Short mmCIF file of C-alpha atoms and ligand atoms in Angstrom, two decimals:
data_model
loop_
_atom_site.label_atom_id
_atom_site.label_comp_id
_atom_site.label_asym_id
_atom_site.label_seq_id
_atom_site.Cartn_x
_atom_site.Cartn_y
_atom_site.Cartn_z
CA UNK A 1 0.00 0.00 0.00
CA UNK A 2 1.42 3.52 -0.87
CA UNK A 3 2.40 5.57 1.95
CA UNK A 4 0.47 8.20 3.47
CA UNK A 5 2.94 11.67 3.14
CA UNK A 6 2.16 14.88 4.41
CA UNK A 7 3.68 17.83 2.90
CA UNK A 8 4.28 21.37 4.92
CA UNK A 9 6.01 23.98 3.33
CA UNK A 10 5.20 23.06 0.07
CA UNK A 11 4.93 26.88 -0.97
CA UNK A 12 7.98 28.37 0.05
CA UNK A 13 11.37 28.14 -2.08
CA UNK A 14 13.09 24.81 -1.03
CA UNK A 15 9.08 23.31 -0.71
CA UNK A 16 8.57 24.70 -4.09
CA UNK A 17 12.15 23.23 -5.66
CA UNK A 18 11.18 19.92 -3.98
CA UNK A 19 7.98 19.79 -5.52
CA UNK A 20 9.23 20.89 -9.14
CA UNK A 21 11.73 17.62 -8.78
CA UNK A 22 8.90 15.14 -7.23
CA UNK A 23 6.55 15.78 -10.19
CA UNK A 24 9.52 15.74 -12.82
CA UNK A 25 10.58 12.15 -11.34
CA UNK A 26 7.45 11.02 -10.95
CA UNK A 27 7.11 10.68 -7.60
CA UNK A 28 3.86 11.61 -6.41
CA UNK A 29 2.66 8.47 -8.27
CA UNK A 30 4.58 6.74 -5.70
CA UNK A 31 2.57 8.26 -2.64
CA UNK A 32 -0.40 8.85 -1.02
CA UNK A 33 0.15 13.10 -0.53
CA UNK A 34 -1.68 15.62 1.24
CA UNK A 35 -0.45 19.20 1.25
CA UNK A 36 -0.93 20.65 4.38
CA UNK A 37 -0.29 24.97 5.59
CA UNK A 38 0.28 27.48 8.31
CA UNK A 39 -1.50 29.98 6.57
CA UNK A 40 -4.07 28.93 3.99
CA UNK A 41 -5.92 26.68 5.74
CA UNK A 42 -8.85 25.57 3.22
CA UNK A 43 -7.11 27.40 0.43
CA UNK A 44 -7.28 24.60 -2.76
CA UNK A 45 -4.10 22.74 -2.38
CA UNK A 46 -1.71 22.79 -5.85
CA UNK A 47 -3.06 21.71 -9.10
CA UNK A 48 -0.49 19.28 -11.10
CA UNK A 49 -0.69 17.98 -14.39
CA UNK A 50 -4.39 18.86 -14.41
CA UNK A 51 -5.32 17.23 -10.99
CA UNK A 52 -6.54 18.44 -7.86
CA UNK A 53 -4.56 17.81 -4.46
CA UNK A 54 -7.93 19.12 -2.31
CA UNK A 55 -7.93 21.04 0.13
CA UNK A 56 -4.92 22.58 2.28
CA UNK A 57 -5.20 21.23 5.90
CA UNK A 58 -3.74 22.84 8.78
CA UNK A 59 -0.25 21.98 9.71
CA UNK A 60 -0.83 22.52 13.32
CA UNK A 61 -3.24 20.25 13.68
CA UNK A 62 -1.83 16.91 15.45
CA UNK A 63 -4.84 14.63 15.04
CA UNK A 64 -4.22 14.92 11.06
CA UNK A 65 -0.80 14.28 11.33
CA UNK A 66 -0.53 11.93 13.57
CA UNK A 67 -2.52 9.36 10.32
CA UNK A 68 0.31 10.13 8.21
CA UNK A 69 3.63 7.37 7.52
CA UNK A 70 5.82 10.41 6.82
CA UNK A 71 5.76 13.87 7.21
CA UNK A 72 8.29 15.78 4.99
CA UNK A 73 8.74 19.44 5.78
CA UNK A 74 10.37 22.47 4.20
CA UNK A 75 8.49 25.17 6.73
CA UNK A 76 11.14 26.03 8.98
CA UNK A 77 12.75 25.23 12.61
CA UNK A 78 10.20 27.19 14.40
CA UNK A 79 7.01 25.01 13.13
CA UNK A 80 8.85 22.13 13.58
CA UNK A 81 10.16 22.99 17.28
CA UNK A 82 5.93 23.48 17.83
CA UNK A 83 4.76 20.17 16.12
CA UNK A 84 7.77 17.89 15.76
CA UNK A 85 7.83 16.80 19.76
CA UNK A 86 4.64 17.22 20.78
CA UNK A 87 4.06 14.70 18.23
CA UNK A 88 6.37 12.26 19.25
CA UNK A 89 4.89 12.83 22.93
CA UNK A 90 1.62 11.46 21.41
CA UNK A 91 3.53 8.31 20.87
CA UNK A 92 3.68 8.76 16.55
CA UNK A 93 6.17 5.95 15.34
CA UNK A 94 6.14 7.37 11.29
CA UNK A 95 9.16 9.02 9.97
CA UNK A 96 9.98 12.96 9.84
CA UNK A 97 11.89 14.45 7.08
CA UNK A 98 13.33 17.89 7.53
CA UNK A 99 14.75 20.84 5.77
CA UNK A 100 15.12 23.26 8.51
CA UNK A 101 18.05 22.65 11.38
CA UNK A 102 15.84 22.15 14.50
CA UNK A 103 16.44 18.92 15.00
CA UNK A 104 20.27 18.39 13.43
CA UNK A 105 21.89 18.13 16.40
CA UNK A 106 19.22 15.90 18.15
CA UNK A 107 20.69 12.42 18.57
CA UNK A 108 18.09 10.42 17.58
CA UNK A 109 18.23 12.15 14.05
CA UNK A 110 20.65 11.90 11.12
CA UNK A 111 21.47 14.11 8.42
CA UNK A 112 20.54 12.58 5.12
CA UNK A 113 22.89 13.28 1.68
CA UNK A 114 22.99 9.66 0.37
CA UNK A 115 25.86 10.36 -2.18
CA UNK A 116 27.95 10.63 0.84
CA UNK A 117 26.58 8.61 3.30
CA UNK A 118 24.10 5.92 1.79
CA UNK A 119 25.46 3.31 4.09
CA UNK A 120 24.95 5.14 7.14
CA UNK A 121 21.16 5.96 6.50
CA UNK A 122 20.79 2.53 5.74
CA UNK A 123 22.17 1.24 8.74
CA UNK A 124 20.39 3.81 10.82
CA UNK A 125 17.46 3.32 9.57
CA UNK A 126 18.07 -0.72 10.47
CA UNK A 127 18.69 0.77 14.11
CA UNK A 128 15.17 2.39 14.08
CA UNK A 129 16.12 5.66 12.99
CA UNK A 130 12.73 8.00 12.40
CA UNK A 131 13.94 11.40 11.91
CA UNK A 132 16.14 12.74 9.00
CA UNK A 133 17.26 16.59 8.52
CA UNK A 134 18.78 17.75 5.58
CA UNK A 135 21.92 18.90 6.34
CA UNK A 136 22.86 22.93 5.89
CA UNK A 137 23.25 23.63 2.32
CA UNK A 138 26.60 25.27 2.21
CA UNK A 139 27.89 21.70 4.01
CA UNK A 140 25.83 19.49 1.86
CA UNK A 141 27.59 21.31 -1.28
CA UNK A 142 31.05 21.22 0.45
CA UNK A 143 30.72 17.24 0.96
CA UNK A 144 29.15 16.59 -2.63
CA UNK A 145 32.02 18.65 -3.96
CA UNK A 146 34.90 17.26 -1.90
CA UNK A 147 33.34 13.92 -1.19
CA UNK A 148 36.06 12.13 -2.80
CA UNK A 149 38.79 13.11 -0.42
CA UNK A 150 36.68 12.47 2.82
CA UNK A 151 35.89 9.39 1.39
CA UNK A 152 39.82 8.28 0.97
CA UNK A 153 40.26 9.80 4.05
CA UNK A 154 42.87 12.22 3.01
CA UNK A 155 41.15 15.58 4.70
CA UNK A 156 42.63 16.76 7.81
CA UNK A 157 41.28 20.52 8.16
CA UNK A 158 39.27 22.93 6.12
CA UNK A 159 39.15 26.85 5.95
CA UNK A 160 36.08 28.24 4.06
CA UNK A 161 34.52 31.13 2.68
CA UNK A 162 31.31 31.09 1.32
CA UNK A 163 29.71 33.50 -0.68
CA UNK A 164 26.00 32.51 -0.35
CA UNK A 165 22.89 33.60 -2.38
CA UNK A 166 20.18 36.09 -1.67
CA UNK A 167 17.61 32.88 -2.02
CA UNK A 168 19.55 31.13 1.08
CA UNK A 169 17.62 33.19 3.34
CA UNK A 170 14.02 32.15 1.89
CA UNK A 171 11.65 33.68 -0.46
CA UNK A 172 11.50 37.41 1.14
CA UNK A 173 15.52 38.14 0.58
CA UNK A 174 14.82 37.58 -2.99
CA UNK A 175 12.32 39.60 -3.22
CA UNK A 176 14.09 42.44 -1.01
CA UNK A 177 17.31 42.19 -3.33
CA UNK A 178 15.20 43.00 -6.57
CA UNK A 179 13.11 46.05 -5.03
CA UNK A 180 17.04 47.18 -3.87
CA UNK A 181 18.30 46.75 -7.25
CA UNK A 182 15.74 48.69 -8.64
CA UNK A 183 15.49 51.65 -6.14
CA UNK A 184 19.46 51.96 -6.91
CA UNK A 185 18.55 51.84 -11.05
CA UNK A 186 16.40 54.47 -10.86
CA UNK A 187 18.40 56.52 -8.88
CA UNK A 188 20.87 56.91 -11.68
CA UNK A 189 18.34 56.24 -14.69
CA UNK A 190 18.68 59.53 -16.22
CA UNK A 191 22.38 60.04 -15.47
CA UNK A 192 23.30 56.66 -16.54
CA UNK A 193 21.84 57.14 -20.02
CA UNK A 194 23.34 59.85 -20.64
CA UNK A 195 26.38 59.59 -23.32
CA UNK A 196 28.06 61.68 -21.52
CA UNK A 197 27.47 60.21 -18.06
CA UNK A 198 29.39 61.27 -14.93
CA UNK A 199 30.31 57.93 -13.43
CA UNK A 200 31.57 59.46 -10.11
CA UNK A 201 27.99 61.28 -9.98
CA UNK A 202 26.36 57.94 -10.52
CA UNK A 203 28.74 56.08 -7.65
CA UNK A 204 27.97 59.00 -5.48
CA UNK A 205 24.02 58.52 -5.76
CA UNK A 206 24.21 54.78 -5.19
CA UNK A 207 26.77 54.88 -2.66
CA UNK A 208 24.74 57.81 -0.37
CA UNK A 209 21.56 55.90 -1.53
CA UNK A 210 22.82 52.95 0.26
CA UNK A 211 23.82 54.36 3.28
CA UNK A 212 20.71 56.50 4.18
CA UNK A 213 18.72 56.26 6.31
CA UNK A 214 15.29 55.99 4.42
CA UNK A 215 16.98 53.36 2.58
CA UNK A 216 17.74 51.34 5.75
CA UNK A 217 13.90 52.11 6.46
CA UNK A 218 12.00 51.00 3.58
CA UNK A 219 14.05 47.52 4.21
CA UNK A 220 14.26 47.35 7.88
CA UNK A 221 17.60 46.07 6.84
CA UNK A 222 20.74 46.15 5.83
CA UNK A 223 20.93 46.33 1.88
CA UNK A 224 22.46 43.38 -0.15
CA UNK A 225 22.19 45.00 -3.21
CA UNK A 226 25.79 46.49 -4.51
CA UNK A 227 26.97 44.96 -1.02
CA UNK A 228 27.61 41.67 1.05
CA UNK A 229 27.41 40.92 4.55
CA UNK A 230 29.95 38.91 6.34
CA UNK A 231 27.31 37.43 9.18
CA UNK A 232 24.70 34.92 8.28
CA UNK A 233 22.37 33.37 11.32
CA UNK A 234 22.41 34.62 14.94
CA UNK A 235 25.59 35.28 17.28
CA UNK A 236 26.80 32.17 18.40
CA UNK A 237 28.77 33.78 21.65
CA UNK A 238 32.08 32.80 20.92
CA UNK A 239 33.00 34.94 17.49
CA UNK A 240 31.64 32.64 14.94
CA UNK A 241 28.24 33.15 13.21
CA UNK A 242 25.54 30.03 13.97
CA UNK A 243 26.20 29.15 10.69
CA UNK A 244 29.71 28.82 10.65
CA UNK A 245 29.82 26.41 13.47
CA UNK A 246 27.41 24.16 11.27
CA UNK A 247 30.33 23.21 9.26
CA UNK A 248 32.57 21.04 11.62
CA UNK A 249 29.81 19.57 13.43
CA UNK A 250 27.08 18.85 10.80
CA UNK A 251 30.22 17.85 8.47
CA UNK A 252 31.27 15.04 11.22
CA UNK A 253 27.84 14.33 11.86
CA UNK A 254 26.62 13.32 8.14
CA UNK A 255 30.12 11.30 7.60
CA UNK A 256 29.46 9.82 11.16
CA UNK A 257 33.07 10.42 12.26
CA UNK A 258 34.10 9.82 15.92
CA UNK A 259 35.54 11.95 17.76
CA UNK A 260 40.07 10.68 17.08
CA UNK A 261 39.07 10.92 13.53
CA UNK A 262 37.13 14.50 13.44
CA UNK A 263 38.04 16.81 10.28
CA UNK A 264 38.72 20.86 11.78
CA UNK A 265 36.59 22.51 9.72
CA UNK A 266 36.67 26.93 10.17
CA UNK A 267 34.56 29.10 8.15
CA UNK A 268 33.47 32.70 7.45
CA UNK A 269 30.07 32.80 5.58
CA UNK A 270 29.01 35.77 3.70
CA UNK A 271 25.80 37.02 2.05
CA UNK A 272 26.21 38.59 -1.20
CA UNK A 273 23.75 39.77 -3.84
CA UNK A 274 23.53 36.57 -6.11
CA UNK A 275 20.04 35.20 -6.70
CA UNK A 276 20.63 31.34 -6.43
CA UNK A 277 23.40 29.13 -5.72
CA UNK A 278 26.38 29.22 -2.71
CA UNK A 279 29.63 29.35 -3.74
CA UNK A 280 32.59 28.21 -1.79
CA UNK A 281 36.65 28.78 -1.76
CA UNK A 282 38.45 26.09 0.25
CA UNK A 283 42.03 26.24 1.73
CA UNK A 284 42.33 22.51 2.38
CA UNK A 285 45.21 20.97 4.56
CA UNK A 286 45.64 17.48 3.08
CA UNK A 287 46.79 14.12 5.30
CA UNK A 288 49.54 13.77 2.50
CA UNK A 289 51.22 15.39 0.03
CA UNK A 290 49.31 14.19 -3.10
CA UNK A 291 49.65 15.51 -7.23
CA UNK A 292 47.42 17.71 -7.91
CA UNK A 293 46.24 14.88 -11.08
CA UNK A 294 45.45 12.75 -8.41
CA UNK A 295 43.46 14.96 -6.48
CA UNK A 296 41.59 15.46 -9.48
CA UNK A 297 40.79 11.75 -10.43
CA UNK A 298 39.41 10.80 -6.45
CA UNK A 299 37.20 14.39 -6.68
CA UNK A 300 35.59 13.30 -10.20
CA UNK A 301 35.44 9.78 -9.26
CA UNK A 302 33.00 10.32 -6.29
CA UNK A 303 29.74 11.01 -7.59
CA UNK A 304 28.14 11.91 -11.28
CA UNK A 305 27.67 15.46 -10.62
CA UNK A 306 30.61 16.71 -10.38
CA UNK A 307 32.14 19.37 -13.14
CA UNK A 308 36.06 20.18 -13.14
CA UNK A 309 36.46 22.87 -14.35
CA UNK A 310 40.06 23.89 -15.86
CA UNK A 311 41.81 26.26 -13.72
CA UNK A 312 42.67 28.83 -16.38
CA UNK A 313 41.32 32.33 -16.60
CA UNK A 314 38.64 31.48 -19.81
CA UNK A 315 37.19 28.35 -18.23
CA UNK A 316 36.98 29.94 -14.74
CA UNK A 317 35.42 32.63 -15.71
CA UNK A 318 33.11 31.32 -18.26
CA UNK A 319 32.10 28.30 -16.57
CA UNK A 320 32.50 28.53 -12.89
CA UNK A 321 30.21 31.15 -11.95
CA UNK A 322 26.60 30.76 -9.98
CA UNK A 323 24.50 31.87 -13.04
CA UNK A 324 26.13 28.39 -15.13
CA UNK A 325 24.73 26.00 -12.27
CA UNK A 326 21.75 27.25 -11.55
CA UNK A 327 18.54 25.11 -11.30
CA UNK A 328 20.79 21.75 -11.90
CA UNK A 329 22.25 19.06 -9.86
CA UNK A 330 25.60 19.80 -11.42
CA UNK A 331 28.76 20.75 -8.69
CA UNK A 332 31.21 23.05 -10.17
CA UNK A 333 34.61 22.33 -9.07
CA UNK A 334 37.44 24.70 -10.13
CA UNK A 335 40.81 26.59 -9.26
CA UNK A 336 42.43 23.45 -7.55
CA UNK A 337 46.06 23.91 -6.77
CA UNK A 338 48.51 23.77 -4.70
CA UNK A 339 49.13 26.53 -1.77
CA UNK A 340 51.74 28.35 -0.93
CA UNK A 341 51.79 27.06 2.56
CA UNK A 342 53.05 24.00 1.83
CA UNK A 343 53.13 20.78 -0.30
CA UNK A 344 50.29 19.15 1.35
CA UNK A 345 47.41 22.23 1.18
CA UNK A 346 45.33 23.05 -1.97
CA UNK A 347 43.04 25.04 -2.87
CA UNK A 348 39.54 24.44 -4.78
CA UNK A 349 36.18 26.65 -5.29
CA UNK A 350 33.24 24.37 -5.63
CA UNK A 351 29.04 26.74 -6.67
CA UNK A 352 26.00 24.17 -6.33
CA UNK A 353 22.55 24.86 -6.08
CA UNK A 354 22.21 24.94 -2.10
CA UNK A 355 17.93 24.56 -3.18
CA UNK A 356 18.67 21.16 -4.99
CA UNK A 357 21.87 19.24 -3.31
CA UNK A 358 21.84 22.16 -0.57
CA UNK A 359 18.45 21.70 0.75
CA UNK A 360 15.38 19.29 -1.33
CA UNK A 361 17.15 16.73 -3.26
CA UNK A 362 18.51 14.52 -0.32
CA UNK A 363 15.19 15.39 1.31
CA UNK A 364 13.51 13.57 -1.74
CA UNK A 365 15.92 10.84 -2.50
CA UNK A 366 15.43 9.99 1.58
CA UNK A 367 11.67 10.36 0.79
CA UNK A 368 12.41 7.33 -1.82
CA UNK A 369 14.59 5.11 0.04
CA UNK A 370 11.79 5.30 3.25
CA UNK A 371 8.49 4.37 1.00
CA UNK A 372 10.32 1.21 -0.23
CA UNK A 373 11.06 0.09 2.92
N1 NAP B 401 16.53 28.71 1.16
C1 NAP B 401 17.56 27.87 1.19
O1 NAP B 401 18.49 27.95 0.39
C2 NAP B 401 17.62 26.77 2.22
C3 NAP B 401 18.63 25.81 2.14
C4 NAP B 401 18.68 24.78 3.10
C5 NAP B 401 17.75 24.74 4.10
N2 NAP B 401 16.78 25.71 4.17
C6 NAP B 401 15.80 25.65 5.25
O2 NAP B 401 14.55 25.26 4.69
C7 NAP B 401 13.47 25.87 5.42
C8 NAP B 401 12.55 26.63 4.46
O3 NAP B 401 13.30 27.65 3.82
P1 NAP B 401 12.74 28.47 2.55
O4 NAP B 401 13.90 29.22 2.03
O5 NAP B 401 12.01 27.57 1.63
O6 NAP B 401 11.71 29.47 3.26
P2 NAP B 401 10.57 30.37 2.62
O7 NAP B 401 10.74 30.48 1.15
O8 NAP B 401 10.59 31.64 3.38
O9 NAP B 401 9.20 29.59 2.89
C9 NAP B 401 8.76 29.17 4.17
C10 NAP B 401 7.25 29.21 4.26
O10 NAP B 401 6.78 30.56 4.26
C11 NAP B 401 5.37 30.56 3.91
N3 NAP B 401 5.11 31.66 2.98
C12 NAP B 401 4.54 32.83 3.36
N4 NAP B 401 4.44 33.66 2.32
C13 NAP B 401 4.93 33.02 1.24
C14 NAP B 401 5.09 33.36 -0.14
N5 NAP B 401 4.70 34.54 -0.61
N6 NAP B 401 5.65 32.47 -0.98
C15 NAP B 401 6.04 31.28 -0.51
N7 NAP B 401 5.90 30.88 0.78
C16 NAP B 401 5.37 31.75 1.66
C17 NAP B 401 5.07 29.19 3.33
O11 NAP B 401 4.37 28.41 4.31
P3 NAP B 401 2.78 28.27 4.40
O12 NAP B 401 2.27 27.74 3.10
O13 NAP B 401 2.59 27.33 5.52
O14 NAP B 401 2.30 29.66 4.68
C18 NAP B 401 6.47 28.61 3.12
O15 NAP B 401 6.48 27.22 3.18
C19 NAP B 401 14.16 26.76 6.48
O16 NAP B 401 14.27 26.05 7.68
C20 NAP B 401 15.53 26.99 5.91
O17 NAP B 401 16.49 27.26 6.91
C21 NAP B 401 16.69 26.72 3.25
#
């Protein structure tokens, strides 16, 4: 009998992606669905390929969900912090699914990215493991790209940067990043069509524009657009941002690494004013010293998705770049070499699409490995 799935946070822009990819591989023929919301309670649910999904239930409401084999949801940590345990309190046994980080430090969860760690979920799941979380997306797209060393074992600490997309903060940033842009266009319409145009008039405009205070205002916040800001998530009281202490522990977590055989992972993470996609530049302290061919040959060798890209100024620049990866599974791999601090560092920049391998595709593949079972 097909399983009974309910679906929250179907609406937003990792629910959305998720769905996109369920009907394209066919899915929902595999399911029993019911789309359930915080906000649009008896709203008609979507309307795919010509059929009705009824009506939207309400996602609060534990006597629906507790009917349901799986509940797979995209809504955030604070809906799942209300539902998730009071749930569980009520003694339901079916299995959880989760985009959000609530519960990716719990211990009775893993993080799911099967590419990486297929045997793990399996054996988990053998162990009676109900609850999967997708894992952050900049560390999903760090372990798809550089899977092939942790695999071989060969990684002994990371440094990253990331330069992370408008869209990783949910449907609103976008949204507030295209209003910015064009506030800061029309600024300098006139001027900038001009044949004659003053460019440091036009800087000046912008540049005050961004700084003022009615600016600040109409956002509540602090601009992205023709800017970047170097915190993402809250303060986590010891110098790092929330999100950059995901990375060591989510990273050990997903390849289920104890604690002798931990890889140091240290990060800064930055917002800047691309749409979709994270990028990432690695400084990566090796085990070994290894050629820089090999290198190559275990990266490509770990998973299908994976694009080197020559590290020369025309393919870098024409093929590693956010706009060339988004809305595919492809990871972009480029500008590996070797550091100057020594013969057993490199360096690599990897750009995925953190709302496919970053946040709903190992939340669907785990959707297809639980309704066989
Ligand atoms: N964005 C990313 O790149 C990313 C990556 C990895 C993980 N995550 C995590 O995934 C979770 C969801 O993130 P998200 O980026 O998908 O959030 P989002 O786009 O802001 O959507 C969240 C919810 O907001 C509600 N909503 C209200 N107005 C909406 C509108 N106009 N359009 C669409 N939805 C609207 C919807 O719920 P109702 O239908 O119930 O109202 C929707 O499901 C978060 O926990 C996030 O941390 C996000």
């Amino acid at each position: 009998m097909k399983k009974k799935v309910g679906f929250i946070g179907w609406r937003g822009l990792v629910g959305s992606v998720l769905l996109e990819r369920m009907i394209f591989k066919n899915d929902l023929s595999k399911i029993n669905i019911k789309f359930f919301t915080t906000s649009q309670v008896g709203h008609n649910g979507p309307k795919i390929n010509n059929k009705k999904f009824g009506i939207l239930e309400n996602a609060y409401d534990l006597h629906k969900l507790i009917e349901l084999d799986i509940i797979l949801t995209c809504q955030g940590s604070t809906y799942t912090e209300k539902v998730y345990f009071n749930l569980r309190k009520l003694g339901w046994k079916g299995f959880w699914i989760d985009a959000s980080s609530c519960l990716r430090t719990n211990k009775n969860s893993i993080i799911v990215l099967d590419p990486v760690n297929y045997n793990f979920i399996i054996e988990s799941i053998n162990n009676g493991c109900k609850t999967f979380s997708g894992g952050n997306c900049t560390v999903s797209l760090m372990l798809m790209a550089l899977g092939g060393l942790f695999s071989e074992n060969l990684i002994k600490k990371i440094f990253v940067s990331t330069y992370q997309a408008a869209s990783g903060a949910g449907s609103n940033y976008i949204k507030k990043l295209l209003l910015e842009m064009g506030i800061l266009h029309n600024s300098v319409e006139k001027e900038i069509n001009k044949n004659n145009f003053s460019i440091l008039k036009i800087e000046n405009v912008v540049s005050s524009l961004l700084k003022s205070k009615k600016f600040l205002r109409r956002f509540n916040d602090v601009p992205l657009a023709g800017n970047l800001i170097p915190w993402i998530d809250n303060d986590n009281g010891d110098g790092n941002s929330k999100e950059e202490i995901k990375g060591e522990f989510e990273t050990n977590k997903i390849l289920n690494l104890k604690f002798l055989d931990k890889v140091i992972i240290d990060s800064i993470c930055v917002r800047v004013s691309t749409f979709r996609c994270h990028s990432q530049s690695f400084l990566i302290e090796l085990k070994k010293n290894i050629f820089i061919k090999e290198v190559k040959e275990i990266l490509c060798n770990h998973n299908k998705w994976i694009k080197l890209i020559d590290n020369t100024k025309s393919d870098t620049i024409a093929n590693l770049t956010p706009s060339m990866v988004s809305g595919t599974l492809k990871i972009l791999l480029g500008r590996i070499k070797k550091s100057n601090f020594g013969n057993k560092y490199i360096t690599a920049f990897s750009i995925g699409d953190q709302l496919l391998w970053g946040a709903s595709e190992p939340l669907r593949r785990i959707l297809n490995i639980l309704i066989k079972l």
